[in-house]
């Protein structure tokens, strides 16, 4: 049986960490520096990780390759299964012609694109993160912003930055519940601590969004509504995580923020909305003119952005093919058409709420999961502590997966919208085709994560960082950021580092719950630069192969928010301890 050695290089933890970080450096240098396409960067980093696992860590080659295969399988199902079905559901709204009504319905709240970015990317995206997570919010809100006239790059970066504050409590607080299960610290306690950290991120994110959409002018003209949205979202997170329900935190926060924005806009309206929209339209036309939208990528048309590629039905039932119209003086809609426009998302909320919150159904779905030891790997790998690795047991959540729940929701939506089975199947096939490179990228990145985890490379890096003693409180969020950046999942980051955070805290005389919560909070700002999320965003808006461009645009915001969290956690470990529950 293989047991990782944390210091395989010259019996030095520091040197071993420098070697172990090479796959991550390979990934980020190729992606951000050399602008290599994400799937090639992921495969190259995977190759480096496998070589190091065999040569530096002494892991048998067959076990290293089997680890990669399990990670790839996990990346495809359930992760990319969620993304495929999420984009397919969106496509159903396009082919039915109802997306136009949804665009106009959001326009009833505000025609200002900066406010629409807050409402869709932050509030609505937060609600989707609360229910589904795993990339679905980025996929759906990205194509929605595209349909509203945003240029592809701006739409993608906006939704990536927006998909931060809700992540810790995403998928009905799965990251926090996972941390609790691993550390045996009550997850409600961890959630309360996180609720005293992520509201800081939430408060500033809407301001960042309006800055991304319209620069300094956008901040100057819309800061009141941005601050109201961020403050209400953060306050609702704080109250719900501390006193109400960890599982429902993001649902409560997203709905409260949306309600606050709607009410505030009845009292105050920002200036400059028309100028901002005109500039957005010019930017979109410029991107399409210089080819930066990533199309076409093959003779005869190539891969168009998902939001623009479908054949849709007009209100008169006739087929309309081509791009969605740029928003202008939107036709007003009322009553039943507004309800029908929002119906897909009401159905999704209903299905996920039943599946996650109704105990009998939740238990039935959980019991349907198929779990089995990965052939040739299970029972052959130990953790660094000498215990059997639980990572080698693969779970196939064929019925309980958010992707399957989205598929069921899509079937209902297709029936209500009278999309024929043939048309729905055609859109599903087209979605799979558009996502083919994204499927490869995510499979490669998750394979990389599994190889690094099972060979001991990840725990080597984490243990070395944990050796900073009391200063580890400052570095603690970095581990969560790193884990989420690599795996694309705050849940996976907690699976990697939650126990390490607990152990390091005990050795350094720090509060274990604080550092486990810091791991979760650090992960929320790492998600925007994870290759998995970058690929999902790029694919959704038609920037396939341009992930490096998005990485360079998002990395500065990720690092800025990470620094803020590091300072906050360090202060909470001493002078601001009174802030903690």
Coordinates of C-alpha atoms in Angstrom, one line a residue:
X1 CA 0.0 0.0 0.0
X2 CA 1.2 3.5 -0.9
X3 CA 1.5 6.0 1.9
X4 CA 2.7 9.6 1.1
X5 CA 5.9 10.9 2.5
X6 CA 5.4 14.6 3.3
X7 CA 9.2 15.3 2.9
X8 CA 10.4 13.1 0.1
X9 CA 13.0 15.5 -1.3
X10 CA 16.2 15.5 0.8
X11 CA 13.9 14.9 3.8
X12 CA 13.1 18.6 3.7
X13 CA 9.5 19.9 3.9
X14 CA 10.5 23.2 2.3
X15 CA 12.3 21.6 -0.7
X16 CA 9.5 19.1 -1.1
X17 CA 6.9 21.9 -1.1
X18 CA 8.9 23.7 -3.8
X19 CA 8.8 20.6 -5.9
X20 CA 5.1 19.9 -5.1
X21 CA 4.0 23.3 -6.3
X22 CA 5.4 22.8 -9.8
X23 CA 2.2 21.4 -11.3
X24 CA 0.3 24.5 -10.0
X25 CA 3.0 26.8 -11.4
X26 CA 2.9 25.0 -14.7
X27 CA -0.9 25.5 -14.8
X28 CA -0.9 29.1 -14.0
X29 CA 2.1 30.1 -16.0
X30 CA 0.8 28.4 -19.2
X31 CA -2.7 29.8 -18.6
X32 CA -1.9 33.3 -17.5
X33 CA 1.6 33.9 -18.8
X34 CA 1.9 32.0 -22.1
X35 CA -1.9 32.2 -22.8
X36 CA -2.2 28.6 -23.6
X37 CA -5.6 27.1 -24.1
X38 CA -7.0 25.8 -20.8
X39 CA -7.3 22.2 -21.9
X40 CA -3.7 22.0 -23.0
X41 CA -2.5 23.8 -19.8
X42 CA -4.5 21.4 -17.7
X43 CA -3.1 18.4 -19.5
X44 CA 0.5 19.7 -19.2
X45 CA 0.1 20.4 -15.5
X46 CA -1.4 16.9 -15.1
X47 CA 1.6 15.4 -16.8
X48 CA 4.0 17.2 -14.4
X49 CA 2.0 16.1 -11.4
X50 CA 2.1 12.4 -12.5
X51 CA 5.8 12.6 -13.2
X52 CA 6.5 14.1 -9.8
X53 CA 4.2 11.6 -8.1
X54 CA 6.2 8.8 -9.5
X55 CA 9.7 10.2 -9.4
X56 CA 9.7 12.5 -6.3
X57 CA 7.1 10.8 -4.2
X58 CA 7.6 7.2 -5.1
X59 CA 4.0 6.6 -6.0
X60 CA 3.6 3.6 -8.3
X61 CA 2.9 4.7 -11.9
X62 CA -0.3 2.7 -12.1
X63 CA -1.7 4.3 -8.9
X64 CA -0.8 7.7 -10.2
X65 CA -2.7 7.1 -13.5
X66 CA -5.6 5.5 -11.7
X67 CA -5.8 8.6 -9.4
X68 CA -6.0 10.7 -12.5
X69 CA -8.7 8.6 -14.0
X70 CA -10.9 8.9 -10.9
X71 CA -10.4 12.7 -10.9
X72 CA -11.3 12.9 -14.5
X73 CA -14.5 10.9 -13.9
X74 CA -15.4 13.1 -11.0
X75 CA -14.8 16.2 -13.2
X76 CA -17.2 14.8 -15.9
X77 CA -19.8 13.6 -13.5
X78 CA -21.1 15.3 -11.4
X79 CA -19.3 18.5 -12.1
X80 CA -19.7 19.0 -15.9
X81 CA -23.0 17.2 -15.9
X82 CA -24.3 20.2 -13.9
X83 CA -22.9 22.6 -16.4
X84 CA -24.2 20.8 -19.4
X85 CA -27.8 20.6 -18.0
X86 CA -27.6 24.2 -16.8
X87 CA -26.7 25.6 -20.2
X88 CA -29.3 23.3 -21.8
X89 CA -32.0 24.7 -19.6
X90 CA -31.0 28.2 -20.6
X91 CA -31.1 27.1 -24.3
X92 CA -34.7 26.0 -23.8
X93 CA -35.6 29.6 -22.8
X94 CA -33.9 30.8 -26.0
X95 CA -35.5 28.4 -28.5
X96 CA -38.9 29.1 -26.9
X97 CA -38.5 32.8 -27.4
X98 CA -39.1 33.4 -23.7
X99 CA -35.7 34.8 -23.0
X100 CA -36.7 38.0 -24.7
X101 CA -39.5 38.4 -22.1
X102 CA -37.0 37.6 -19.3
X103 CA -34.7 40.4 -20.5
X104 CA -37.6 42.8 -20.6
X105 CA -38.7 41.7 -17.2
X106 CA -35.4 42.6 -15.7
X107 CA -35.6 45.8 -17.6
X108 CA -38.7 46.7 -15.6
X109 CA -36.6 46.7 -12.5
X110 CA -34.0 48.8 -14.2
X111 CA -32.8 49.4 -17.8
X112 CA -29.4 50.4 -16.5
X113 CA -26.9 47.7 -17.4
X114 CA -24.8 48.3 -14.3
X115 CA -27.8 47.7 -12.1
X116 CA -28.8 44.7 -14.2
X117 CA -25.3 43.3 -13.6
X118 CA -25.9 43.5 -9.8
X119 CA -29.3 42.0 -10.1
X120 CA -28.4 39.1 -12.5
X121 CA -24.8 38.3 -11.7
X122 CA -24.9 38.9 -7.9
X123 CA -28.4 38.5 -6.6
X124 CA -29.8 35.9 -9.1
X125 CA -26.4 34.2 -9.4
X126 CA -26.2 34.0 -5.6
X127 CA -29.6 32.2 -5.6
X128 CA -28.4 29.7 -8.2
X129 CA -25.2 29.2 -6.2
X130 CA -27.3 28.5 -3.1
X131 CA -29.3 25.8 -4.9
X132 CA -26.9 24.3 -7.4
X133 CA -23.3 25.7 -7.3
X134 CA -20.5 23.8 -9.1
X135 CA -20.4 26.3 -12.0
X136 CA -24.1 26.5 -12.8
X137 CA -24.4 30.2 -11.7
X138 CA -21.5 31.2 -14.0
X139 CA -23.0 29.4 -16.9
X140 CA -26.5 30.7 -16.6
X141 CA -25.8 34.3 -15.7
X142 CA -23.0 34.6 -18.2
X143 CA -25.3 33.9 -21.1
X144 CA -28.0 36.1 -19.6
X145 CA -25.7 39.1 -19.6
X146 CA -24.6 38.2 -23.1
X147 CA -28.3 38.3 -24.1
X148 CA -28.6 41.7 -22.5
X149 CA -25.9 43.2 -24.7
X150 CA -22.8 42.7 -22.7
X151 CA -19.6 42.0 -24.6
X152 CA -18.3 38.4 -24.1
X153 CA -15.2 39.2 -22.0
X154 CA -17.1 41.7 -19.8
X155 CA -19.9 39.3 -19.3
X156 CA -17.6 36.5 -18.3
X157 CA -15.4 38.5 -15.9
X158 CA -18.5 40.1 -14.3
X159 CA -20.1 36.8 -13.5
X160 CA -16.7 35.3 -12.3
X161 CA -16.2 38.1 -9.8
X162 CA -19.9 38.0 -8.8
X163 CA -19.6 34.3 -8.0
X164 CA -17.6 34.8 -4.8
X165 CA -19.5 35.8 -1.6
X166 CA -22.2 33.1 -2.0
X167 CA -19.7 30.2 -2.6
X168 CA -19.1 29.3 1.0
X169 CA -22.8 28.6 1.6
X170 CA -23.4 27.2 -2.0
X171 CA -25.3 24.1 -2.8
X172 CA -27.2 24.3 0.5
X173 CA -23.9 24.9 2.5
X174 CA -22.2 21.8 1.1
X175 CA -18.6 23.2 1.7
X176 CA -19.3 24.0 5.3
X177 CA -21.1 20.7 6.0
X178 CA -18.1 18.9 4.4
X179 CA -15.7 20.7 6.7
X180 CA -17.8 19.8 9.7
X181 CA -18.0 16.1 8.8
X182 CA -14.2 16.0 8.4
X183 CA -13.2 17.9 11.5
X184 CA -16.1 16.9 13.8
X185 CA -16.6 20.6 14.6
X186 CA -20.4 21.3 14.4
X187 CA -21.0 22.7 10.9
X188 CA -23.4 25.2 12.4
X189 CA -20.5 26.6 14.4
X190 CA -18.2 26.7 11.3
X191 CA -21.0 28.4 9.3
X192 CA -21.5 31.1 12.0
X193 CA -17.7 31.9 11.8
X194 CA -17.9 32.1 8.0
X195 CA -20.9 34.4 8.4
X196 CA -18.6 36.7 10.3
X197 CA -16.1 36.8 7.4
X198 CA -17.7 36.5 3.9
X199 CA -20.0 39.5 4.5
X200 CA -17.0 41.7 4.1
X201 CA -16.5 40.3 0.6
X202 CA -20.2 40.6 -0.1
X203 CA -20.2 44.3 0.8
X204 CA -17.7 45.2 -1.8
X205 CA -18.5 42.8 -4.7
X206 CA -21.4 44.9 -6.1
X207 CA -19.1 47.9 -6.3
X208 CA -16.5 45.8 -8.1
X209 CA -19.2 44.7 -10.6
X210 CA -20.3 48.2 -11.5
X211 CA -16.6 49.1 -11.9
X212 CA -16.1 46.2 -14.2
X213 CA -19.2 47.2 -16.3
X214 CA -18.6 50.9 -16.5
X215 CA -15.4 51.9 -14.8
X216 CA -15.1 54.9 -12.4
X217 CA -18.2 56.5 -14.0
X218 CA -20.2 53.5 -13.0
X219 CA -19.0 53.6 -9.4
X220 CA -19.6 57.3 -9.2
X221 CA -23.1 57.1 -10.5
X222 CA -24.4 53.8 -9.0
X223 CA -22.5 53.4 -5.7
X224 CA -25.7 53.9 -3.5
X225 CA -27.5 50.9 -5.0
X226 CA -24.3 48.9 -5.0
X227 CA -23.7 49.5 -1.4
X228 CA -27.3 48.8 -0.4
X229 CA -27.2 45.5 -2.3
X230 CA -23.8 44.5 -0.7
X231 CA -24.8 45.6 2.8
X232 CA -28.1 43.8 2.8
X233 CA -26.6 40.6 1.3
X234 CA -23.8 40.7 3.9
X235 CA -26.1 41.4 6.8
X236 CA -28.5 38.7 5.8
X237 CA -25.6 36.2 5.5
X238 CA -24.5 37.3 9.0
X239 CA -27.9 36.9 10.6
X240 CA -28.9 33.7 8.8
X241 CA -25.5 31.9 9.4
X242 CA -25.4 32.9 13.0
X243 CA -29.0 32.7 14.1
X244 CA -31.3 31.1 11.5
X245 CA -30.0 28.4 9.1
X246 CA -26.6 27.7 7.6
X247 CA -28.2 25.7 4.8
X248 CA -30.6 28.6 3.8
X249 CA -28.1 31.4 4.2
X250 CA -27.5 32.2 0.5
X251 CA -31.2 31.8 -0.4
X252 CA -32.1 34.3 2.3
X253 CA -29.3 36.7 1.5
X254 CA -29.9 36.6 -2.3
X255 CA -33.7 37.2 -2.0
X256 CA -33.1 39.9 0.7
X257 CA -30.6 41.7 -1.5
X258 CA -32.8 41.5 -4.6
X259 CA -35.8 42.9 -2.6
X260 CA -33.6 45.7 -1.2
X261 CA -32.5 46.7 -4.7
X262 CA -36.0 46.7 -6.1
X263 CA -37.3 48.9 -3.1
X264 CA -34.3 51.2 -3.3
X265 CA -34.8 51.8 -7.0
X266 CA -38.3 53.0 -6.2
X267 CA -36.8 55.9 -4.3
X268 CA -33.6 56.5 -6.3
X269 CA -32.5 56.1 -9.9
X270 CA -28.8 56.2 -11.1
X271 CA -27.8 58.6 -13.8
X272 CA -25.9 57.7 -17.0
X273 CA -27.7 54.4 -17.8
X274 CA -28.1 55.2 -21.5
X275 CA -24.5 56.2 -21.9
X276 CA -23.4 53.1 -20.2
X277 CA -25.6 50.9 -22.4
X278 CA -24.3 52.7 -25.5
X279 CA -20.7 52.0 -24.5
X280 CA -21.5 48.4 -23.8
X281 CA -23.0 48.0 -27.2
X282 CA -19.9 49.6 -28.8
X283 CA -17.6 47.3 -26.8
X284 CA -19.7 44.3 -27.9
X285 CA -19.5 45.3 -31.6
X286 CA -15.7 45.9 -31.2
X287 CA -15.2 42.4 -29.8
X288 CA -17.2 40.8 -32.6
X289 CA -15.4 42.9 -35.2
X290 CA -11.9 42.0 -34.0
X291 CA -12.7 38.4 -33.4
X292 CA -12.2 38.5 -29.7
X293 CA -15.5 36.7 -29.1
X294 CA -13.8 33.5 -30.1
X295 CA -15.7 32.8 -33.3
X296 CA -15.6 31.2 -35.7
X297 CA -13.3 28.4 -34.7
X298 CA -13.9 26.1 -37.6
X299 CA -14.8 26.6 -41.3
X300 CA -18.4 27.2 -41.9
X301 CA -19.4 29.0 -38.8
X302 CA -17.7 27.6 -35.7
X303 CA -18.9 27.8 -32.2
X304 CA -21.0 30.8 -31.5
X305 CA -21.7 32.0 -28.0
X306 CA -24.3 29.8 -26.4
X307 CA -26.6 32.7 -25.9
X308 CA -26.6 33.5 -29.6
X309 CA -26.5 30.2 -31.4
X310 CA -29.9 28.8 -31.0
X311 CA -32.9 29.0 -33.3
X312 CA -35.7 30.5 -31.4
X313 CA -39.4 30.9 -31.8
X314 CA -40.8 34.4 -32.1
X315 CA -44.0 35.5 -30.3
X316 CA -45.9 34.6 -33.4
X317 CA -44.5 31.1 -33.4
X318 CA -42.2 31.7 -36.4
X319 CA -38.6 30.5 -36.3
X320 CA -36.1 33.2 -35.8
X321 CA -32.4 32.4 -36.3
X322 CA -29.4 34.5 -35.4
X323 CA -28.2 36.7 -32.6
X324 CA -30.4 38.0 -29.9
X325 CA -31.3 41.7 -30.4
X326 CA -29.3 44.3 -28.5
X327 CA -31.4 45.8 -25.7
X328 CA -32.8 49.2 -26.6
X329 CA -36.2 50.7 -25.9
X330 CA -37.6 47.4 -24.5
X331 CA -41.2 46.5 -25.1
X332 CA -43.0 46.5 -21.8
X333 CA -44.6 43.2 -20.7
X334 CA -47.0 42.5 -17.9
X335 CA -48.7 39.8 -16.0
X336 CA -48.6 36.2 -17.4
X337 CA -45.7 36.9 -19.7
X338 CA -43.5 38.0 -16.8
X339 CA -44.5 34.9 -14.9
X340 CA -43.7 32.7 -17.9
X341 CA -40.4 34.4 -18.3
X342 CA -39.3 33.6 -14.8
X343 CA -41.0 30.2 -14.7
X344 CA -37.9 28.2 -15.5
X345 CA -36.1 29.6 -12.5
X346 CA -39.1 29.2 -10.3
X347 CA -39.2 25.6 -11.3
X348 CA -35.5 25.2 -10.6
X349 CA -35.9 26.8 -7.2
X350 CA -38.9 24.6 -6.4
X351 CA -37.2 21.4 -7.5
X352 CA -34.0 22.1 -5.6
X353 CA -35.8 23.3 -2.5
X354 CA -37.8 20.0 -2.4
X355 CA -34.7 17.9 -3.1
X356 CA -32.5 19.7 -0.5
X357 CA -34.9 20.7 2.2
X358 CA -37.7 18.1 2.3
X359 CA -36.1 15.4 4.4
X360 CA -37.9 12.3 3.0
X361 CA -37.0 13.2 -0.6
X362 CA -33.5 14.3 0.5
X363 CA -32.9 10.9 2.1
X364 CA -34.4 9.0 -0.9
X365 CA -32.1 10.8 -3.3
X366 CA -29.1 10.3 -1.0
X367 CA -29.9 6.6 -0.8
X368 CA -29.9 6.4 -4.6
X369 CA -26.2 7.3 -4.8
X370 CA -24.0 4.5 -6.1
X371 CA -20.7 4.3 -4.2
X372 CA -17.8 2.0 -5.1
X373 CA -14.1 1.8 -4.6
X374 CA -12.2 2.9 -7.7
X375 CA -10.9 -0.3 -9.3
X376 CA -7.2 -0.8 -8.7
X377 CA -6.9 2.2 -6.5
X378 CA -9.2 1.6 -3.5
X379 CA -7.4 0.0 -0.6
X380 CA -4.0 0.6 -2.2
X381 CA -3.5 4.2 -1.0
X382 CA -3.2 5.6 2.6
X383 CA -3.3 9.2 3.8
X384 CA -0.2 10.8 5.1
X385 CA -1.5 9.9 8.6
X386 CA -1.6 6.2 7.7
X387 CA -5.4 5.9 7.4
X388 CA -7.3 4.5 4.5
X389 CA -8.0 7.2 2.0
X390 CA -11.7 8.0 1.5
X391 CA -10.9 9.8 -1.7
X392 CA -10.6 6.4 -3.5
X393 CA -14.3 5.8 -3.1
X394 CA -16.2 7.2 -6.1
X395 CA -19.7 8.4 -5.6
X396 CA -22.0 8.3 -8.7
X397 CA -25.0 10.5 -7.7
X398 CA -27.0 9.7 -10.8
X399 CA -30.3 10.9 -9.2
X400 CA -29.3 13.3 -6.5
X401 CA -26.8 15.3 -8.6
X402 CA -27.8 19.0 -9.2
X403 CA -27.2 18.1 -12.9
X404 CA -29.9 15.5 -12.8
X405 CA -32.2 17.9 -10.9
X406 CA -31.6 20.5 -13.6
X407 CA -32.3 17.8 -16.3
X408 CA -35.7 17.1 -14.6
X409 CA -36.4 20.8 -14.4
X410 CA -35.6 21.1 -18.1
X411 CA -38.0 18.4 -19.0
X412 CA -40.8 20.3 -17.1
X413 CA -39.7 23.6 -18.7
X414 CA -39.7 22.1 -22.2
X415 CA -43.3 20.8 -21.6
X416 CA -44.6 24.1 -20.3
X417 CA -42.9 26.1 -23.1
X418 CA -44.1 23.6 -25.7
X419 CA -40.6 22.8 -26.9
X420 CA -40.9 19.6 -28.9
X421 CA -38.8 16.6 -27.6
X422 CA -36.9 16.6 -30.9
X423 CA -36.0 20.3 -30.5
X424 CA -35.0 19.8 -26.8
X425 CA -32.8 16.8 -27.8
X426 CA -31.2 18.8 -30.6
X427 CA -30.3 21.6 -28.2
X428 CA -28.9 19.1 -25.7
X429 CA -26.7 17.6 -28.4
X430 CA -25.6 21.0 -29.5
X431 CA -24.7 21.9 -25.9
X432 CA -22.6 18.8 -25.6
X433 CA -20.8 19.7 -28.8
X434 CA -20.1 23.3 -27.6
X435 CA -18.8 22.1 -24.3
X436 CA -16.4 19.4 -25.7
X437 CA -13.3 21.4 -24.8
X438 CA -14.7 22.4 -21.5
X439 CA -15.3 18.8 -20.7
X440 CA -11.7 18.0 -21.5
X441 CA -10.4 20.9 -19.4
X442 CA -12.3 20.1 -16.3
X443 CA -11.5 16.4 -16.5
X444 CA -7.8 17.3 -16.8
X445 CA -7.9 19.8 -13.8
X446 CA -9.8 17.4 -11.5
X447 CA -7.4 14.6 -12.6
X448 CA -4.5 17.0 -11.6
X449 CA -6.2 17.6 -8.2
X450 CA -6.6 13.9 -7.5
X451 CA -3.0 13.1 -8.4
X452 CA -1.7 15.9 -6.2
X453 CA -4.0 14.9 -3.3
X454 CA -3.4 11.1 -3.3
X455 CA 0.3 11.3 -4.0
X456 CA 0.8 13.7 -1.1
X457 CA 1.8 16.9 -3.0
X458 CA -1.1 18.9 -1.8
X459 CA -0.7 18.0 1.9
X460 CA 3.1 18.7 1.6
X461 CA 2.3 22.3 0.5
X462 CA -0.3 22.8 3.2
X463 CA 1.9 21.4 6.0
X464 CA 4.7 23.6 5.0
X465 CA 2.5 26.7 5.1
X466 CA 1.0 25.6 8.4
X467 CA 4.5 25.7 9.9
X468 CA 4.3 29.5 10.2
X469 CA 3.0 29.2 13.8
X470 CA 0.7 32.0 15.0
X471 CA 1.3 33.8 11.7
X472 CA -0.5 31.0 10.1
X473 CA -3.7 32.8 11.0
X474 CA -2.8 35.3 8.2
X475 CA -1.9 32.6 5.7
X476 CA -4.9 30.3 6.6
X477 CA -7.2 31.7 3.9
X478 CA -4.5 31.1 1.3
X479 CA -4.9 27.4 1.6
X480 CA -8.6 27.6 0.9
X481 CA -7.9 29.9 -2.0
X482 CA -5.3 27.5 -3.4
X483 CA -7.5 24.5 -3.0
X484 CA -10.4 26.1 -4.7
X485 CA -8.2 27.6 -7.5
X486 CA -7.0 24.1 -8.3
X487 CA -10.2 22.1 -7.9
X488 CA -12.8 24.7 -8.8
X489 CA -14.7 23.7 -5.7
X490 CA -14.8 25.2 -2.1
X491 CA -16.1 21.8 -1.0
X492 CA -13.0 20.1 -2.5
X493 CA -10.8 22.7 -0.9
X494 CA -12.3 21.9 2.5
X495 CA -11.9 18.2 1.8
X496 CA -8.2 18.8 1.2
X497 CA -7.3 21.2 4.0
X498 CA -10.0 21.4 6.7
X499 CA -8.4 18.8 8.9
X500 CA -4.9 20.3 8.3
X501 CA -6.3 23.7 9.4
X502 CA -7.6 22.2 12.5
X503 CA -4.4 20.4 13.3
X504 CA -2.2 23.5 12.6
X505 CA -4.5 25.6 14.8
X506 CA -4.2 23.3 17.7
X507 CA -0.4 23.2 17.4
X508 CA -0.2 27.0 17.2
X509 CA -2.6 27.7 20.0
X510 CA -5.2 29.2 17.6
X511 CA -9.0 28.7 17.4
X512 CA -9.5 25.6 15.2
X513 CA -13.0 26.8 14.2
X514 CA -11.6 30.1 13.0
X515 CA -9.0 28.5 10.7
X516 CA -11.4 26.0 9.3
X517 CA -13.8 28.8 8.6
X518 CA -10.9 30.8 7.1
X519 CA -10.2 27.9 4.7
X520 CA -13.8 28.1 3.5
X521 CA -13.8 31.9 3.2
X522 CA -10.5 31.9 1.4
X523 CA -11.9 29.5 -1.1
X524 CA -14.7 31.8 -2.2
X525 CA -12.2 34.3 -3.8
X526 CA -10.2 31.5 -5.4
X527 CA -13.1 30.2 -7.5
X528 CA -13.0 33.0 -10.0
X529 CA -9.5 32.0 -11.2
X530 CA -10.0 28.2 -11.1
X531 CA -9.5 26.7 -14.6
X532 CA -12.8 24.9 -14.2
X533 CA -14.8 28.1 -13.7
X534 CA -12.8 30.0 -16.3
X535 CA -13.7 27.3 -18.8
X536 CA -17.3 27.3 -17.9
X537 CA -17.5 31.1 -18.2
X538 CA -15.6 31.1 -21.5
X539 CA -17.7 28.4 -23.0
X540 CA -21.0 30.1 -21.9
X541 CA -20.2 33.4 -23.7
X542 CA -18.4 32.0 -26.7
X543 CA -14.8 32.6 -25.6
X544 CA -13.6 29.0 -26.0
X545 CA -9.9 28.8 -25.9
X546 CA -9.6 32.3 -24.4
X547 CA -9.5 31.3 -20.7
X548 CA -6.1 32.9 -20.3
X549 CA -7.6 36.3 -21.1
X550 CA -10.3 35.8 -18.4
X551 CA -7.6 34.6 -15.9
X552 CA -5.6 37.8 -16.4
X553 CA -8.7 39.9 -15.9
X554 CA -9.8 38.1 -12.8
X555 CA -6.5 37.4 -10.9
X556 CA -6.1 40.9 -9.6
X557 CA -9.5 41.0 -8.0
X558 CA -9.0 37.5 -6.6
X559 CA -5.7 38.5 -4.9
X560 CA -7.1 41.8 -3.6
X561 CA -10.0 40.1 -1.9
X562 CA -7.7 37.3 -0.6
X563 CA -5.5 39.9 1.0
X564 CA -8.5 41.5 2.7
X565 CA -9.6 38.1 4.1
X566 CA -6.1 37.3 5.3
X567 CA -5.9 40.6 7.2
X568 CA -9.4 40.0 8.6
X569 CA -8.7 36.5 9.8
X570 CA -5.4 37.5 11.4
X571 CA -7.1 40.3 13.3
X572 CA -9.9 38.0 14.3
X573 CA -7.3 35.7 15.8
X574 CA -6.3 38.4 18.3
X575 CA -7.4 42.0 18.5
X576 CA -10.8 41.4 16.8
X577 CA -11.6 38.2 18.6
X578 CA -14.7 39.9 19.9
X579 CA -16.2 39.8 16.4
X580 CA -16.5 36.0 16.5
X581 CA -19.6 34.2 17.7

